[in-house]
Amino acid sequence: MKIATFYTMTPQYVSDNDLNNIEVLVCYIVKKYWYKGKNILIYCENIYQAIRIDEMLWQKPLNAFIPHSLIGENITCKVPIEIAWLKTKINSSSYDVLINLVVGIINIASNFNEIVDFVPYKEHLKKLARIRYKEYRKIGFKLNITKFSN
């Protein structure tokens, strides 16, 4: 069964930049899935966001080492977590989980059995999350909504 989980932002995690707060939460969610032995694709809006996530995963969570790379980096071994952005070529069969940071509809969603997505606190971003929610439901995902807690 295909599952999509939306994490809602609570006021305690909100500042002037909703998306940067979500990026920090991604580090903790990645840790959770990696500890379960999952291969993860973090799908970013652009290369700049991908680089921010890459840098954050070297720092957060403080009590963990999360092996990861930007897609296309010249690495001699396979890493369980890769970071991609729109317009990068992706072999979606290599991953168990998609963590979506793209605010629009993504054309790769149907290739995954599990998706993690986010409902930001700001209203205009919530509207976009609702559209993604409807799209996931339309392509057969069972949908869950949860508040993030680490």
PDB file of C-alpha atoms in Angstrom:
ATOM      1  CA  MET A   1       0.000   0.000   0.000  1.00  0.00           C
ATOM      2  CA  LYS A   2       1.268   3.470  -0.881  1.00  0.00           C
ATOM      3  CA  ILE A   3       1.440   5.859   2.074  1.00  0.00           C
ATOM      4  CA  ALA A   4       1.949   9.619   2.214  1.00  0.00           C
ATOM      5  CA  THR A   5       2.519  11.277   5.574  1.00  0.00           C
ATOM      6  CA  PHE A   6       2.124  15.015   5.965  1.00  0.00           C
ATOM      7  CA  TYR A   7       3.871  16.633   8.924  1.00  0.00           C
ATOM      8  CA  THR A   8       2.139  19.764  10.117  1.00  0.00           C
ATOM      9  CA  MET A   9       4.111  22.684  11.399  1.00  0.00           C
ATOM     10  CA  THR A  10       3.177  23.815  14.871  1.00  0.00           C
ATOM     11  CA  PRO A  11       3.752  27.380  16.094  1.00  0.00           C
ATOM     12  CA  GLN A  12       6.762  26.275  18.164  1.00  0.00           C
ATOM     13  CA  TYR A  13       8.614  25.477  14.910  1.00  0.00           C
ATOM     14  CA  VAL A  14       7.584  28.591  12.995  1.00  0.00           C
ATOM     15  CA  SER A  15       9.645  31.701  12.367  1.00  0.00           C
ATOM     16  CA  ASP A  16       9.808  34.164   9.502  1.00  0.00           C
ATOM     17  CA  ASN A  17      10.905  31.437   7.111  1.00  0.00           C
ATOM     18  CA  ASP A  18       8.598  28.395   7.237  1.00  0.00           C
ATOM     19  CA  LEU A  19      10.601  26.474   4.662  1.00  0.00           C
ATOM     20  CA  ASN A  20      13.890  26.742   6.555  1.00  0.00           C
ATOM     21  CA  ASN A  21      12.161  25.351   9.639  1.00  0.00           C
ATOM     22  CA  ILE A  22      10.890  22.441   7.569  1.00  0.00           C
ATOM     23  CA  GLU A  23      14.417  21.866   6.311  1.00  0.00           C
ATOM     24  CA  VAL A  24      15.619  21.504   9.903  1.00  0.00           C
ATOM     25  CA  LEU A  25      12.802  19.039  10.630  1.00  0.00           C
ATOM     26  CA  VAL A  26      13.835  17.031   7.582  1.00  0.00           C
ATOM     27  CA  CYS A  27      17.114  16.192   9.315  1.00  0.00           C
ATOM     28  CA  TYR A  28      15.270  14.523  12.191  1.00  0.00           C
ATOM     29  CA  ILE A  29      12.814  12.738   9.909  1.00  0.00           C
ATOM     30  CA  VAL A  30      15.689  11.430   7.769  1.00  0.00           C
ATOM     31  CA  LYS A  31      17.313  10.033  10.911  1.00  0.00           C
ATOM     32  CA  LYS A  32      14.093   8.222  11.816  1.00  0.00           C
ATOM     33  CA  TYR A  33      13.793   6.535   8.418  1.00  0.00           C
ATOM     34  CA  TRP A  34      17.498   5.815   8.099  1.00  0.00           C
ATOM     35  CA  TYR A  35      17.478   4.040  11.476  1.00  0.00           C
ATOM     36  CA  LYS A  36      14.712   1.837  10.013  1.00  0.00           C
ATOM     37  CA  GLY A  37      17.092   0.879   7.195  1.00  0.00           C
ATOM     38  CA  LYS A  38      15.324   2.855   4.466  1.00  0.00           C
ATOM     39  CA  ASN A  39      16.916   4.339   1.348  1.00  0.00           C
ATOM     40  CA  ILE A  40      15.753   7.942   1.109  1.00  0.00           C
ATOM     41  CA  LEU A  41      15.493  10.558  -1.603  1.00  0.00           C
ATOM     42  CA  ILE A  42      15.147  14.144  -0.402  1.00  0.00           C
ATOM     43  CA  TYR A  43      13.610  16.092  -3.287  1.00  0.00           C
ATOM     44  CA  CYS A  44      14.316  19.827  -3.146  1.00  0.00           C
ATOM     45  CA  GLU A  45      12.945  22.836  -4.968  1.00  0.00           C
ATOM     46  CA  ASN A  46      16.375  23.840  -6.322  1.00  0.00           C
ATOM     47  CA  ILE A  47      20.097  23.219  -5.977  1.00  0.00           C
ATOM     48  CA  TYR A  48      20.433  25.929  -3.314  1.00  0.00           C
ATOM     49  CA  GLN A  49      17.952  24.193  -1.048  1.00  0.00           C
ATOM     50  CA  ALA A  50      19.681  20.868  -1.753  1.00  0.00           C
ATOM     51  CA  ILE A  51      23.022  22.330  -0.648  1.00  0.00           C
ATOM     52  CA  ARG A  52      21.410  23.722   2.540  1.00  0.00           C
ATOM     53  CA  ILE A  53      19.971  20.281   3.355  1.00  0.00           C
ATOM     54  CA  ASP A  54      23.343  18.665   2.618  1.00  0.00           C
ATOM     55  CA  GLU A  55      25.083  21.052   5.014  1.00  0.00           C
ATOM     56  CA  MET A  56      22.406  20.654   7.694  1.00  0.00           C
ATOM     57  CA  LEU A  57      22.672  16.852   7.604  1.00  0.00           C
ATOM     58  CA  TRP A  58      26.346  17.160   8.567  1.00  0.00           C
ATOM     59  CA  GLN A  59      25.266  19.140  11.650  1.00  0.00           C
ATOM     60  CA  LYS A  60      21.844  17.844  12.699  1.00  0.00           C
ATOM     61  CA  PRO A  61      20.866  15.885  14.619  1.00  0.00           C
ATOM     62  CA  LEU A  62      23.798  16.499  16.902  1.00  0.00           C
ATOM     63  CA  ASN A  63      23.788  12.941  18.248  1.00  0.00           C
ATOM     64  CA  ALA A  64      23.908  11.153  14.874  1.00  0.00           C
ATOM     65  CA  PHE A  65      25.919  10.692  11.717  1.00  0.00           C
ATOM     66  CA  ILE A  66      23.645  10.583   8.669  1.00  0.00           C
ATOM     67  CA  PRO A  67      25.427   9.214   5.551  1.00  0.00           C
ATOM     68  CA  HIS A  68      24.211  11.183   2.547  1.00  0.00           C
ATOM     69  CA  SER A  69      25.222  12.904  -0.678  1.00  0.00           C
ATOM     70  CA  LEU A  70      23.973  15.258  -3.323  1.00  0.00           C
ATOM     71  CA  ILE A  71      22.815  13.289  -6.335  1.00  0.00           C
ATOM     72  CA  GLY A  72      25.541  13.144  -8.949  1.00  0.00           C
ATOM     73  CA  GLU A  73      28.447  13.575  -6.540  1.00  0.00           C
ATOM     74  CA  ASN A  74      31.378  11.380  -7.448  1.00  0.00           C
ATOM     75  CA  ILE A  75      31.240   8.930  -4.535  1.00  0.00           C
ATOM     76  CA  THR A  76      32.809   5.476  -4.586  1.00  0.00           C
ATOM     77  CA  CYS A  77      30.080   3.797  -2.528  1.00  0.00           C
ATOM     78  CA  LYS A  78      26.290   3.880  -2.434  1.00  0.00           C
ATOM     79  CA  VAL A  79      24.824   6.082   0.287  1.00  0.00           C
ATOM     80  CA  PRO A  80      21.373   5.432   1.764  1.00  0.00           C
ATOM     81  CA  ILE A  81      20.289   9.082   1.534  1.00  0.00           C
ATOM     82  CA  GLU A  82      20.525  11.186  -1.594  1.00  0.00           C
ATOM     83  CA  ILE A  83      19.490  14.779  -2.140  1.00  0.00           C
ATOM     84  CA  ALA A  84      18.110  15.843  -5.521  1.00  0.00           C
ATOM     85  CA  TRP A  85      16.310  18.871  -6.901  1.00  0.00           C
ATOM     86  CA  LEU A  86      13.909  19.615  -9.723  1.00  0.00           C
ATOM     87  CA  LYS A  87      15.406  18.872 -13.139  1.00  0.00           C
ATOM     88  CA  THR A  88      17.884  16.255 -11.882  1.00  0.00           C
ATOM     89  CA  LYS A  89      17.672  12.764 -13.336  1.00  0.00           C
ATOM     90  CA  ILE A  90      16.448  10.304 -10.717  1.00  0.00           C
ATOM     91  CA  ASN A  91      16.259   6.514 -10.647  1.00  0.00           C
ATOM     92  CA  SER A  92      13.307   6.304  -8.274  1.00  0.00           C
ATOM     93  CA  SER A  93      13.536   2.504  -7.985  1.00  0.00           C
ATOM     94  CA  SER A  94      16.638   2.988  -5.791  1.00  0.00           C
ATOM     95  CA  TYR A  95      14.653   4.499  -2.904  1.00  0.00           C
ATOM     96  CA  ASP A  96      12.133   3.391  -0.306  1.00  0.00           C
ATOM     97  CA  VAL A  97      11.027   6.861   0.799  1.00  0.00           C
ATOM     98  CA  LEU A  98      10.622  10.232  -0.891  1.00  0.00           C
ATOM     99  CA  ILE A  99      10.877  13.292   1.335  1.00  0.00           C
ATOM    100  CA  ASN A 100       9.302  16.057  -0.719  1.00  0.00           C
ATOM    101  CA  LEU A 101      10.312  19.685  -0.266  1.00  0.00           C
ATOM    102  CA  VAL A 102       8.926  20.858  -3.605  1.00  0.00           C
ATOM    103  CA  VAL A 103       5.920  23.131  -3.085  1.00  0.00           C
ATOM    104  CA  GLY A 104       4.228  22.300  -6.406  1.00  0.00           C
ATOM    105  CA  ILE A 105       2.956  19.051  -7.885  1.00  0.00           C
ATOM    106  CA  ILE A 106       5.777  16.601  -8.598  1.00  0.00           C
ATOM    107  CA  ASN A 107       5.691  14.126 -11.453  1.00  0.00           C
ATOM    108  CA  ILE A 108       7.738  11.443  -9.665  1.00  0.00           C
ATOM    109  CA  ALA A 109       5.345  10.813  -6.745  1.00  0.00           C
ATOM    110  CA  SER A 110       3.664   7.784  -8.315  1.00  0.00           C
ATOM    111  CA  ASN A 111       7.055   6.007  -8.497  1.00  0.00           C
ATOM    112  CA  PHE A 112       7.283   5.755  -4.693  1.00  0.00           C
ATOM    113  CA  ASN A 113       5.507   3.641  -2.096  1.00  0.00           C
ATOM    114  CA  GLU A 114       6.130   6.083   0.750  1.00  0.00           C
ATOM    115  CA  ILE A 115       6.212   9.868   0.712  1.00  0.00           C
ATOM    116  CA  VAL A 116       6.861  12.369   3.477  1.00  0.00           C
ATOM    117  CA  ASP A 117       5.534  15.867   2.845  1.00  0.00           C
ATOM    118  CA  PHE A 118       4.860  18.977   4.905  1.00  0.00           C
ATOM    119  CA  VAL A 119       2.076  21.399   5.720  1.00  0.00           C
ATOM    120  CA  PRO A 120       3.733  24.740   6.459  1.00  0.00           C
ATOM    121  CA  TYR A 121       2.193  27.179   8.916  1.00  0.00           C
ATOM    122  CA  LYS A 122       1.754  30.033   6.436  1.00  0.00           C
ATOM    123  CA  GLU A 123      -1.613  30.031   4.686  1.00  0.00           C
ATOM    124  CA  HIS A 124      -0.405  30.404   1.087  1.00  0.00           C
ATOM    125  CA  LEU A 125       1.925  27.410   1.569  1.00  0.00           C
ATOM    126  CA  LYS A 126      -0.882  25.412   3.229  1.00  0.00           C
ATOM    127  CA  LYS A 127      -2.951  25.846   0.066  1.00  0.00           C
ATOM    128  CA  LEU A 128      -0.166  24.289  -1.993  1.00  0.00           C
ATOM    129  CA  ALA A 129       0.105  21.408   0.504  1.00  0.00           C
ATOM    130  CA  ARG A 130      -3.647  20.796   0.115  1.00  0.00           C
ATOM    131  CA  ILE A 131      -3.183  20.505  -3.652  1.00  0.00           C
ATOM    132  CA  ARG A 132      -0.378  17.954  -3.168  1.00  0.00           C
ATOM    133  CA  TYR A 133      -2.555  16.063  -0.672  1.00  0.00           C
ATOM    134  CA  LYS A 134      -5.364  15.790  -3.242  1.00  0.00           C
ATOM    135  CA  GLU A 135      -2.904  14.715  -5.927  1.00  0.00           C
ATOM    136  CA  TYR A 136      -1.435  11.945  -3.742  1.00  0.00           C
ATOM    137  CA  ARG A 137      -4.952  10.713  -2.945  1.00  0.00           C
ATOM    138  CA  LYS A 138      -5.835  10.760  -6.647  1.00  0.00           C
ATOM    139  CA  ILE A 139      -2.878   8.502  -7.501  1.00  0.00           C
ATOM    140  CA  GLY A 140      -3.733   5.967  -4.786  1.00  0.00           C
ATOM    141  CA  PHE A 141      -1.870   6.955  -1.627  1.00  0.00           C
ATOM    142  CA  LYS A 142      -3.259   6.329   1.840  1.00  0.00           C
ATOM    143  CA  LEU A 143      -2.841   9.673   3.596  1.00  0.00           C
ATOM    144  CA  ASN A 144      -1.731  10.411   7.151  1.00  0.00           C
ATOM    145  CA  ILE A 145      -1.390  13.747   8.893  1.00  0.00           C
ATOM    146  CA  THR A 146       0.775  14.056  11.976  1.00  0.00           C
ATOM    147  CA  LYS A 147       2.343  16.759  14.091  1.00  0.00           C
ATOM    148  CA  PHE A 148       6.090  16.556  14.143  1.00  0.00           C
ATOM    149  CA  SER A 149       7.688  15.549  17.424  1.00  0.00           C
ATOM    150  CA  ASN A 150      11.282  14.513  17.773  1.00  0.00           C
TER     151      ASN A 150
END
